[in-house]
Amino acid sequence: MLDPYIESILIFSGINVILALSLYLPVSAGLLSLGQGGFMAIGAYVSGYMTSVLGWPFAVALIAGGVSAGIVGLLVGLPSLRIKGVYLIIMTMGFGEIVRVFFLNFEPTGAASGMGGIPTETTLPIVVGVTVLVLLMCFQIRGSRIGRALEAVREDELAAEVIGINLTRIKVAIFGLGAAVAGIGGGLFAHYATFIDPGQFGFQRSAEIFIMVVLGGMGNFLGATVGALVVTILPEVLRVGDMQEWRMTFFGVLLVIIMIVRPMGLIGVRR
Amino acid sequence: MNAAVSPVLEARALSRRFGGYFAVAEMNLTVDKRSIHAVIGPNGAGKTTLFNLITGVLPPTMGDILVEGTQVAGSRPDRIARLGVVRTFQGVRLFPSMSALENVLVGRFCRTRGGYLAAFTRIPGKAGVTEAASRRRAEELLERVGLASRRHMRASELALADQRRLEIARALATDPQLLLLDEPVAGMNPVEVQEAGELFKSLRDEGITILLTEHHMSLVMAISDQITVMSYGRKIAEGTPEVIQRDPQVLAAYLGSEATS
Ligand SMILES: Nc1ncnc2c1ncn2[C@@H]1O[C@H](COP(=O)(O)OP(=O)(O)O)[C@@H](O)[C@H]1O
Ligand SMILES: [Mg+2]
């Protein structure tokens, strides 16, 4: 049997890789989001409600959570992805806050006191399976017709547009896909934690996901993966994990160092 | 008007104002199919702005733009591109960290199908039918502009002349019927200019219409079927190279402006 402590680190590693990839997907088209925690929350609450209250099977609930987050991603993306750069970051931050405050006040899912009684369904093999699927998805997009268009949009929007690429469609679709992946990550999280409350999906969560991607390197999905692993495992190795208040300070310092030493991230190479 | 000389592009009373200044004013322009049509004029005459209007990069303040009779004034650039009007930029705009080949492959995007589902279900390392066709086409185009041997180089690592050629290959990959080239030989040496001129003529002979701006007068005079002269946003003359070369107004507009190399 695997040591439960090691197992929990591995499960959180997998969930964080999924969350980091959920941000990598829109980043691959140049869309930075500081609101992935919001999409994670939607996936967590929707799937958690379905299994704990409605008694639905876990797999169905997990997919429903991802689809719900994806639909919200499309709805949020459609009017807002004309915004660029720092304004988009601020908008997604605002979105994350709206979702948090919504669940803080939404009685059916426990409002501020959170939602408990979610069955433990997330096991290591399931997390590994989903992580591999999401990695495979990123691998398949890269170098495909659609993957090249995403890269082109990231490199030069105007040049992409004048050769016939519909920017809105490309951006909204990848933003929605990223949101759906974040929702799946949230569903896995909810069925491991068994208790969720809005505070777990606030700005700090979004920032952590952001840090994983920037730390690992934004040009490559392996960068996001490595970033997620570093952010999950390093604090455990250094035993700062249980000192919650020092966590963000630690990541902040780490990020500053990496940005000075390797501005392109740990895995800086493209593809 | 018979089919052979029907216009592929028509601009009517096209204007664009920046603040109080009309960068393009009441321009009427008719570009015949299978022709090379040059727009010349001193710097600041409004040539690039005219291109921006035609390709949807900027909406016109007033006027109509018809692509084979379809109104496109105010349309998005990607729609105009899919109608077959594609451009290059005066200051080259490539996808800098993508390879030359990938830059051209992106040009095939609007003429091919296959979204996320196709991406997920493809067999890694093996190009599907569409992908293989796109690759063949991209390789052909790179060959055509003389970049075959540099196809795996990053676009940003190419020399300026090669970057201009690559941008043309990328535009050609979209199967344009009208190609707009904004100062396509700027920064090229005489041999490269000569080659570019040959390329433009061969494209026209294959049925692609070319609208270009250029300061390189000997090239313009050698390859153009029609020349439109702009000054302060307005058309001041139009005609064949022979007519334009003798036009006193044109000579006046150019007097003291850039050298007619
Ligand atoms: N986006 C813009 N905003 C304000 N003024 C512009 C803009 N684009 C062009 N102009 C002005 O319009 C005039 C025509 O410029 P341009 O079309 O670039 O000329 P050309 O390509 O013939 O050299 C210039 O005076 C230029 O400063
Ligand atoms: Mg210009």
Coordinates of C-alpha atoms and ligand atoms in Angstrom, one line a residue:
Chain A
M1 CA 0.0 0.0 0.0
L2 CA 1.1 3.5 -0.8
D3 CA 1.8 5.8 2.1
P4 CA -1.4 8.0 2.5
Y5 CA 0.7 11.1 2.8
I6 CA 2.5 10.4 -0.5
E7 CA -0.8 9.4 -2.1
S8 CA -2.3 12.7 -1.2
I9 CA 0.6 14.6 -2.6
L10 CA 0.3 12.7 -5.8
I11 CA -3.4 13.3 -6.0
F12 CA -2.9 17.0 -5.4
S13 CA -0.1 17.0 -8.0
G14 CA -2.5 15.5 -10.6
I15 CA -5.3 18.0 -9.8
N16 CA -2.8 20.9 -10.0
V17 CA -1.4 19.7 -13.3
I18 CA -5.0 19.7 -14.6
L19 CA -5.6 23.2 -13.3
A20 CA -2.4 24.5 -14.7
L21 CA -3.3 23.0 -18.1
S22 CA -6.7 24.7 -17.8
L23 CA -4.8 28.0 -17.8
Y24 CA -2.2 26.9 -20.4
L25 CA -5.0 26.3 -23.0
P26 CA -6.2 30.0 -23.1
V27 CA -2.6 31.2 -22.6
S28 CA -1.6 29.3 -25.8
A29 CA -3.8 31.8 -27.6
G30 CA -2.4 34.7 -25.6
L31 CA -5.3 34.9 -23.1
L32 CA -4.2 35.3 -19.5
S33 CA -6.7 34.5 -16.8
L34 CA -6.6 35.1 -13.1
G35 CA -10.0 33.6 -12.7
Q36 CA -9.5 29.9 -13.2
G37 CA -10.5 29.4 -9.5
G38 CA -13.9 30.5 -10.5
F39 CA -14.3 27.8 -13.1
M40 CA -12.9 25.3 -10.7
A41 CA -15.5 26.3 -8.1
I42 CA -18.3 25.8 -10.7
G43 CA -17.0 22.3 -11.5
A44 CA -16.6 21.5 -7.8
Y45 CA -20.0 22.7 -6.7
V46 CA -22.0 21.3 -9.6
S47 CA -20.4 17.9 -9.4
G48 CA -20.4 17.8 -5.6
Y49 CA -24.1 18.7 -5.5
M50 CA -24.9 16.0 -8.0
T51 CA -23.2 13.2 -6.2
S52 CA -24.0 14.2 -2.6
V53 CA -27.6 15.6 -3.0
L54 CA -28.9 14.0 -6.2
G55 CA -27.0 10.8 -5.9
W56 CA -25.7 10.8 -9.4
P57 CA -22.8 8.6 -10.4
F58 CA -19.4 10.3 -10.0
A59 CA -18.4 10.1 -13.7
V60 CA -21.6 11.8 -14.8
A61 CA -21.2 14.4 -12.1
L62 CA -17.6 15.1 -13.0
I63 CA -18.4 15.6 -16.7
A64 CA -21.4 17.7 -15.9
G65 CA -19.2 19.9 -13.7
G66 CA -16.7 20.3 -16.5
V67 CA -19.5 21.1 -19.1
S68 CA -21.1 23.6 -16.7
A69 CA -17.8 25.4 -16.2
G70 CA -17.2 25.3 -20.0
I71 CA -20.5 26.8 -20.8
V72 CA -20.0 29.6 -18.3
G73 CA -16.5 30.1 -19.9
L74 CA -18.1 30.5 -23.3
L75 CA -20.7 32.9 -22.0
V76 CA -18.1 35.0 -20.2
G77 CA -15.7 34.8 -23.1
L78 CA -18.1 35.8 -25.8
P79 CA -18.6 39.5 -24.8
S80 CA -15.3 40.0 -23.0
L81 CA -12.5 38.5 -25.1
R82 CA -12.2 41.7 -27.2
I83 CA -10.4 42.9 -24.1
K84 CA -6.6 42.4 -24.2
G85 CA -3.6 42.1 -21.9
V86 CA -3.9 43.5 -18.5
Y87 CA -7.5 44.4 -18.8
L88 CA -8.4 40.8 -19.6
I89 CA -6.5 39.8 -16.4
I90 CA -8.5 42.3 -14.4
M91 CA -11.8 41.1 -15.9
T92 CA -11.1 37.5 -15.2
M93 CA -10.1 38.4 -11.6
G94 CA -13.5 40.1 -11.3
F95 CA -15.2 37.0 -12.7
G96 CA -13.5 34.8 -10.1
E97 CA -14.7 37.1 -7.3
I98 CA -18.2 37.1 -8.6
V99 CA -18.3 33.3 -8.6
R100 CA -16.9 33.2 -5.0
V101 CA -19.4 35.7 -3.8
F102 CA -22.2 33.8 -5.6
F103 CA -21.4 30.5 -3.7
L104 CA -20.9 32.5 -0.5
N105 CA -24.5 33.5 -0.7
F106 CA -26.1 30.5 -2.5
E107 CA -28.1 28.6 0.1
P108 CA -28.6 25.3 -1.8
T109 CA -24.9 24.6 -1.7
G110 CA -24.4 25.7 1.9
A111 CA -23.5 29.3 1.3
A112 CA -20.7 30.5 3.7
S113 CA -20.7 27.4 5.8
G114 CA -19.7 25.3 2.8
M115 CA -20.9 22.0 1.4
G116 CA -20.0 18.8 3.1
G117 CA -20.9 15.1 2.7
I118 CA -19.4 14.9 -0.8
P119 CA -18.5 11.2 -1.3
T120 CA -14.8 10.3 -1.6
E121 CA -14.6 9.2 -5.2
T122 CA -11.3 10.7 -6.4
T123 CA -8.7 8.0 -6.2
L124 CA -5.1 8.1 -7.5
P125 CA -5.8 6.0 -10.6
I126 CA -8.7 8.3 -11.6
V127 CA -6.6 11.4 -11.1
V128 CA -3.7 9.9 -13.1
G129 CA -6.2 8.8 -15.8
V130 CA -7.8 12.3 -16.2
T131 CA -4.3 14.0 -16.0
V132 CA -3.1 11.8 -18.8
L133 CA -6.2 12.5 -20.9
V134 CA -5.8 16.3 -20.5
L135 CA -2.1 16.1 -21.3
L136 CA -2.9 14.0 -24.4
M137 CA -5.4 16.6 -25.4
C138 CA -2.8 19.4 -25.2
F139 CA -0.4 17.2 -27.1
Q140 CA -2.9 16.6 -29.9
I141 CA -3.8 20.3 -30.2
R142 CA -0.2 21.3 -30.6
G143 CA 0.8 21.0 -34.2
S144 CA -2.7 20.5 -35.4
R145 CA -4.5 22.9 -37.7
I146 CA -6.3 24.5 -34.8
G147 CA -3.1 24.5 -32.7
R148 CA -1.3 26.5 -35.3
A149 CA -4.1 29.0 -35.4
L150 CA -4.0 29.4 -31.6
E151 CA -0.2 30.0 -31.8
A152 CA -0.7 32.5 -34.7
V153 CA -3.3 34.4 -32.7
R154 CA -0.9 34.5 -29.7
E155 CA 2.0 35.8 -31.9
D156 CA 0.2 38.4 -33.9
E157 CA -3.6 38.9 -33.8
L158 CA -3.8 41.3 -36.7
A159 CA -1.7 39.1 -39.0
A160 CA -3.8 36.1 -38.1
E161 CA -7.0 38.0 -38.7
V162 CA -6.0 39.3 -42.2
I163 CA -5.3 35.7 -43.4
G164 CA -8.9 34.7 -42.5
I165 CA -8.8 33.5 -38.8
N166 CA -11.9 34.5 -36.9
L167 CA -10.3 35.8 -33.6
T168 CA -13.5 35.6 -31.6
R169 CA -14.2 32.0 -32.4
I170 CA -10.7 30.9 -31.7
K171 CA -10.5 32.8 -28.5
V172 CA -13.9 31.9 -27.1
A173 CA -13.5 28.2 -27.9
I174 CA -10.1 27.9 -26.2
F175 CA -11.2 29.9 -23.2
G176 CA -14.3 27.7 -22.9
L177 CA -12.2 24.5 -23.2
G178 CA -9.8 25.8 -20.5
A179 CA -12.8 26.6 -18.3
A180 CA -14.1 23.1 -18.8
V181 CA -10.8 21.5 -17.8
A182 CA -10.7 23.8 -14.7
G183 CA -14.2 22.5 -13.9
I184 CA -13.1 18.9 -14.1
G185 CA -10.2 19.8 -11.8
G186 CA -12.6 21.3 -9.4
G187 CA -14.8 18.1 -9.5
L188 CA -11.8 15.9 -8.7
F189 CA -10.8 18.3 -5.9
A190 CA -14.3 18.3 -4.4
H191 CA -14.5 14.5 -4.3
Y192 CA -11.2 14.2 -2.6
A193 CA -11.6 17.0 -0.1
T194 CA -15.3 15.9 0.6
F195 CA -15.9 19.4 2.0
I196 CA -15.8 22.5 0.0
D197 CA -16.4 26.2 0.8
P198 CA -16.1 29.3 -1.4
G199 CA -12.8 30.4 0.2
Q200 CA -11.0 27.5 -1.4
F201 CA -11.7 28.9 -4.9
G202 CA -10.9 32.5 -4.3
F203 CA -8.2 34.8 -5.7
Q204 CA -5.5 32.9 -3.9
R205 CA -6.3 29.7 -5.8
S206 CA -6.4 31.6 -9.2
A207 CA -3.1 33.2 -8.4
E208 CA -1.6 29.9 -7.5
I209 CA -2.7 28.4 -10.8
F210 CA -1.3 31.4 -12.6
I211 CA 2.0 31.1 -10.8
M212 CA 2.3 27.4 -11.8
V213 CA 2.1 28.3 -15.5
V214 CA 4.4 31.3 -15.3
L215 CA 6.9 29.4 -13.2
G216 CA 7.0 26.4 -15.6
G217 CA 6.9 28.5 -18.8
M218 CA 4.0 29.7 -20.8
G219 CA 5.2 28.6 -24.2
N220 CA 4.6 24.9 -23.7
F221 CA 2.2 22.6 -21.9
L222 CA 5.1 20.7 -20.3
G223 CA 6.0 24.0 -18.7
A224 CA 2.6 24.2 -17.0
T225 CA 2.9 20.6 -15.9
V226 CA 6.4 21.1 -14.4
G227 CA 5.2 24.3 -12.8
A228 CA 2.3 22.5 -11.2
L229 CA 4.5 19.7 -9.9
V230 CA 7.0 22.2 -8.4
V231 CA 4.3 24.3 -6.8
T232 CA 2.7 21.1 -5.2
I233 CA 5.8 19.1 -4.3
L234 CA 8.4 21.7 -3.4
P235 CA 6.6 23.1 -0.3
E236 CA 6.1 19.5 1.0
V237 CA 9.8 18.7 0.5
L238 CA 10.7 21.9 2.3
R239 CA 8.0 21.4 4.9
V240 CA 6.3 24.8 4.4
G241 CA 3.1 23.3 3.2
D242 CA 1.4 23.3 6.6
M243 CA 2.3 26.9 7.3
Q244 CA -0.5 28.2 5.2
E245 CA 0.3 31.9 5.8
W246 CA 3.8 31.4 4.4
R247 CA 2.7 29.6 1.3
M248 CA 2.0 32.5 -1.0
T249 CA 5.2 34.3 0.3
F250 CA 7.1 31.3 -0.6
F251 CA 5.6 31.1 -4.1
G252 CA 6.1 34.9 -4.5
V253 CA 9.8 34.6 -3.7
L254 CA 10.2 31.6 -6.0
L255 CA 8.5 33.4 -8.8
V256 CA 10.7 36.5 -8.4
I257 CA 13.8 34.3 -8.5
I258 CA 12.7 32.4 -11.6
M259 CA 11.7 35.5 -13.4
I260 CA 15.2 36.9 -12.8
V261 CA 17.1 33.8 -13.6
R262 CA 14.9 32.3 -16.3
P263 CA 12.2 34.7 -17.5
M264 CA 10.8 32.2 -20.0
G265 CA 10.0 29.8 -17.1
L266 CA 11.6 26.5 -16.1
I267 CA 10.7 24.8 -19.4
G268 CA 11.4 27.8 -21.5
V269 CA 11.7 26.1 -24.9
R270 CA 8.8 26.2 -27.3
R271 CA 7.4 22.7 -27.9
Chain B
M1 CA -17.9 45.3 -69.3
N2 CA -16.9 41.8 -70.4
A3 CA -15.8 39.0 -68.1
A4 CA -12.1 39.3 -68.8
V5 CA -11.8 42.8 -67.4
S6 CA -14.6 42.7 -64.8
P7 CA -13.4 44.4 -61.6
V8 CA -12.4 42.3 -58.7
L9 CA -12.4 45.3 -56.4
E10 CA -14.3 48.6 -56.5
A11 CA -14.0 51.4 -54.0
R12 CA -16.5 54.2 -54.3
A13 CA -16.1 57.6 -52.6
L14 CA -14.0 55.9 -49.9
S15 CA -12.9 58.1 -47.1
R16 CA -11.2 57.8 -43.8
R17 CA -10.8 60.6 -41.3
F18 CA -8.3 60.7 -38.5
G19 CA -9.3 63.6 -36.2
G20 CA -9.9 66.4 -38.7
Y21 CA -7.6 65.0 -41.4
F22 CA -8.8 62.9 -44.2
A23 CA -6.0 60.3 -44.8
V24 CA -8.1 58.9 -47.6
A25 CA -10.6 61.2 -49.3
E26 CA -13.3 60.3 -51.8
M27 CA -11.2 57.7 -53.4
N28 CA -12.7 55.8 -56.4
L29 CA -10.7 52.8 -57.4
T30 CA -11.5 50.0 -59.8
V31 CA -9.1 47.1 -59.9
D32 CA -9.5 44.8 -62.9
K33 CA -9.2 41.1 -62.7
R34 CA -5.8 39.6 -63.7
S35 CA -4.0 42.9 -63.6
I36 CA -1.2 44.4 -61.6
H37 CA -2.4 47.7 -60.3
A38 CA 0.0 50.0 -58.5
V39 CA -0.9 52.8 -56.1
I40 CA 1.9 55.3 -55.8
G41 CA 2.3 58.6 -54.0
P42 CA 4.6 60.4 -51.6
N43 CA 4.9 59.1 -48.0
G44 CA 1.8 60.0 -46.1
A45 CA -0.4 60.1 -49.2
G46 CA -2.7 57.5 -47.7
K47 CA -1.7 54.3 -49.5
T48 CA -1.4 52.2 -46.4
T49 CA -4.6 53.6 -45.0
L50 CA -6.4 52.7 -48.3
F51 CA -5.1 49.1 -47.8
N52 CA -6.3 49.1 -44.2
L53 CA -9.8 50.1 -45.4
I54 CA -9.9 47.5 -48.2
T55 CA -8.8 44.7 -45.9
G56 CA -11.0 45.7 -43.0
V57 CA -8.2 46.6 -40.6
L58 CA -9.8 50.0 -40.3
P59 CA -13.5 50.8 -41.0
P60 CA -14.1 53.6 -43.5
T61 CA -15.6 56.9 -42.4
M62 CA -17.6 56.8 -45.6
G63 CA -17.9 55.0 -48.9
D64 CA -18.3 51.6 -50.4
I65 CA -15.9 48.7 -51.0
L66 CA -17.1 46.0 -53.3
V67 CA -15.3 42.7 -53.7
E68 CA -16.8 41.1 -56.9
G69 CA -19.9 43.1 -56.2
T70 CA -20.2 42.2 -52.5
Q71 CA -20.2 45.1 -50.1
V72 CA -17.5 44.7 -47.5
A73 CA -17.1 48.2 -46.1
G74 CA -16.9 47.7 -42.3
S75 CA -16.6 43.9 -42.5
R76 CA -14.1 42.1 -40.3
P77 CA -10.7 41.3 -41.8
D78 CA -11.2 37.6 -41.6
R79 CA -14.4 37.7 -43.6
I80 CA -12.7 39.9 -46.3
A81 CA -9.8 37.4 -46.4
R82 CA -12.2 34.5 -46.9
L83 CA -13.7 36.4 -49.8
G84 CA -10.2 36.3 -51.3
V85 CA -8.7 39.7 -50.4
V86 CA -5.4 39.2 -48.5
R87 CA -2.6 41.5 -47.8
T88 CA 1.0 41.9 -46.6
F89 CA 2.2 44.7 -44.4
Q90 CA 4.6 47.5 -45.0
G91 CA 6.4 46.6 -41.8
V92 CA 6.3 42.8 -42.2
R93 CA 4.0 40.9 -39.8
L94 CA 4.9 37.3 -39.5
F95 CA 4.4 34.8 -36.6
P96 CA 8.0 35.4 -35.4
S97 CA 8.6 32.2 -33.3
M98 CA 6.9 29.9 -35.8
S99 CA 8.9 28.3 -38.6
A100 CA 8.7 29.5 -42.2
L101 CA 6.7 26.3 -43.0
E102 CA 4.3 26.8 -40.1
N103 CA 3.7 30.4 -41.1
V104 CA 2.6 29.3 -44.6
L105 CA 0.5 26.4 -43.1
V106 CA -1.4 28.9 -41.0
G107 CA -2.4 30.5 -44.2
R108 CA -4.2 27.3 -45.2
F109 CA -6.4 27.7 -42.1
C110 CA -9.3 29.5 -43.7
R111 CA -9.4 27.1 -46.6
T112 CA -9.4 23.9 -44.6
R113 CA -11.6 22.3 -42.0
G114 CA -11.0 20.4 -38.8
G115 CA -11.4 21.7 -35.2
Y116 CA -10.8 20.3 -31.8
L117 CA -12.4 16.9 -32.5
A118 CA -10.2 16.4 -35.5
A119 CA -7.1 17.4 -33.5
F120 CA -8.0 15.0 -30.7
T121 CA -8.6 12.0 -32.9
R122 CA -5.6 12.4 -35.2
I123 CA -2.9 9.8 -35.2
P124 CA 0.3 11.4 -33.7
G125 CA 3.1 11.7 -36.2
K126 CA 0.9 10.9 -39.2
A127 CA -0.6 13.7 -41.2
G128 CA -4.3 13.3 -42.2
V129 CA -5.5 13.9 -45.7
T130 CA -6.2 17.6 -45.2
E131 CA -2.9 18.1 -43.3
A132 CA -0.9 16.3 -45.9
A133 CA -2.5 18.4 -48.7
S134 CA -1.8 21.6 -46.7
R135 CA 1.8 20.6 -46.2
R136 CA 2.3 19.9 -49.9
R137 CA 0.8 23.2 -50.8
A138 CA 2.9 25.1 -48.2
E139 CA 6.1 23.4 -49.5
E140 CA 5.2 24.3 -53.1
L141 CA 4.7 28.0 -52.1
L142 CA 8.0 28.1 -50.2
E143 CA 9.7 26.6 -53.2
R144 CA 8.0 29.2 -55.4
V145 CA 9.3 32.2 -53.3
G146 CA 12.7 30.6 -52.9
L147 CA 12.5 29.7 -49.3
A148 CA 12.4 25.9 -49.5
S149 CA 15.8 25.5 -48.0
R150 CA 14.9 27.7 -45.0
R151 CA 11.5 26.2 -44.3
H152 CA 12.5 25.1 -40.8
M153 CA 14.0 28.4 -39.8
R154 CA 12.1 30.6 -37.4
A155 CA 10.5 33.5 -39.2
S156 CA 12.3 36.0 -36.9
E157 CA 15.6 34.6 -38.0
L158 CA 15.1 35.3 -41.7
A159 CA 16.6 38.2 -43.5
L160 CA 14.2 41.0 -44.3
A161 CA 13.9 40.1 -48.0
D162 CA 13.1 36.5 -47.0
Q163 CA 10.6 37.7 -44.5
R164 CA 8.8 39.7 -47.2
R165 CA 8.8 36.7 -49.4
L166 CA 7.5 34.5 -46.6
E167 CA 4.7 36.9 -45.9
I168 CA 3.7 36.7 -49.6
A169 CA 3.8 32.9 -49.5
R170 CA 1.6 33.0 -46.4
A171 CA -0.9 35.2 -48.2
L172 CA -0.9 33.0 -51.2
A173 CA -1.7 30.0 -49.1
T174 CA -5.1 31.5 -48.5
D175 CA -5.9 31.1 -52.2
P176 CA -6.5 34.9 -52.7
Q177 CA -8.0 36.3 -55.8
L178 CA -6.7 39.8 -54.9
L179 CA -3.4 40.2 -53.3
L180 CA -2.5 43.5 -51.7
L181 CA 1.2 44.1 -51.3
D182 CA 2.3 47.2 -49.2
E183 CA 5.8 48.1 -50.4
P184 CA 6.8 44.5 -51.0
V185 CA 10.3 45.2 -52.2
A186 CA 11.3 47.8 -49.6
G187 CA 14.8 46.9 -48.3
M188 CA 15.5 44.5 -51.1
N189 CA 18.6 44.6 -53.3
P190 CA 18.4 45.1 -57.1
V191 CA 18.5 41.3 -57.8
E192 CA 15.9 40.6 -55.2
V193 CA 13.7 43.4 -56.7
Q194 CA 14.1 41.8 -60.1
E195 CA 13.0 38.4 -58.8
A196 CA 10.1 39.8 -56.9
G197 CA 8.9 41.5 -60.1
E198 CA 9.1 38.2 -62.0
L199 CA 7.1 36.6 -59.2
F200 CA 4.4 39.2 -59.3
K201 CA 4.0 38.9 -63.1
S202 CA 3.8 35.1 -62.9
L203 CA 1.1 35.3 -60.2
R204 CA -0.9 37.7 -62.4
D205 CA -0.5 35.4 -65.3
E206 CA -2.0 32.6 -63.2
G207 CA -5.0 34.7 -62.5
I208 CA -4.2 36.4 -59.2
T209 CA -4.9 40.2 -59.2
I210 CA -2.3 42.3 -57.5
L211 CA -2.8 45.7 -55.9
L212 CA 0.5 47.1 -54.7
T213 CA 2.1 50.2 -53.3
E214 CA 5.7 50.9 -54.1
H215 CA 8.3 53.7 -54.1
H216 CA 10.5 51.7 -56.5
M217 CA 9.5 53.4 -59.7
S218 CA 11.4 51.4 -62.2
L219 CA 9.7 48.2 -60.8
V220 CA 6.2 49.9 -60.8
M221 CA 6.7 51.1 -64.4
A222 CA 7.9 47.7 -65.6
I223 CA 5.2 45.5 -64.2
S224 CA 2.0 47.6 -63.7
D225 CA -1.0 47.4 -66.0
Q226 CA -2.6 50.4 -64.2
I227 CA -1.2 53.0 -61.9
T228 CA -3.2 55.2 -59.5
V229 CA -1.4 58.2 -58.0
M230 CA -2.4 59.5 -54.6
S231 CA -1.5 62.7 -52.9
Y232 CA -3.0 63.9 -49.6
G233 CA -5.5 61.2 -49.6
R234 CA -6.9 61.9 -53.0
K235 CA -6.5 60.4 -56.4
I236 CA -4.6 62.8 -58.6
A237 CA -4.0 60.7 -61.7
E238 CA -4.6 57.2 -63.1
G239 CA -3.6 55.4 -66.2
T240 CA -1.0 53.1 -67.8
P241 CA 2.7 53.6 -66.9
E242 CA 3.2 55.5 -70.2
V243 CA 0.5 58.0 -69.3
I244 CA 1.5 58.4 -65.7
Q245 CA 5.2 59.0 -66.5
R246 CA 4.2 62.0 -68.6
D247 CA 1.6 63.4 -66.3
P248 CA 2.6 66.9 -65.1
Q249 CA 0.5 66.7 -61.9
V250 CA 2.3 63.5 -60.9
L251 CA 5.7 65.0 -61.5
A252 CA 4.7 68.0 -59.4
A253 CA 3.5 65.8 -56.5
Y254 CA 6.8 63.9 -56.5
L255 CA 9.0 67.0 -56.9
G256 CA 11.2 67.3 -53.9
S257 CA 9.8 64.1 -52.3
E258 CA 11.5 60.7 -52.2
A259 CA 14.0 59.7 -54.9
T260 CA 12.4 57.7 -57.7
S261 CA 15.0 54.9 -57.5
Ligands
LIG1 N1 -4.1 54.9 -37.3 C1 -3.9 56.2 -37.6 N2 -4.2 57.2 -36.8 C2 -4.0 58.5 -37.1 N3 -3.4 58.9 -38.3 C3 -3.1 58.0 -39.2 C4 -3.3 56.6 -38.9 N4 -2.8 55.9 -40.0 C5 -2.4 56.8 -40.8 N5 -2.5 58.0 -40.4 C6 -2.2 59.3 -41.1 O1 -2.7 59.2 -42.3 C7 -1.9 59.7 -43.3 C8 -1.6 58.7 -44.4 O2 -0.7 57.7 -43.9 P1 -0.4 56.3 -44.7 O3 -1.7 55.8 -45.1 O4 0.4 55.5 -43.8 O5 0.4 56.9 -45.9 P2 1.3 56.1 -46.9 O6 1.2 54.7 -46.7 O7 0.9 56.6 -48.3 O8 2.7 56.6 -46.6 C9 -0.6 60.2 -42.6 O9 -0.7 61.6 -42.3 C10 -0.7 59.4 -41.3 O10 0.0 60.1 -40.3
MG2 MG 2.5 53.2 -46.3

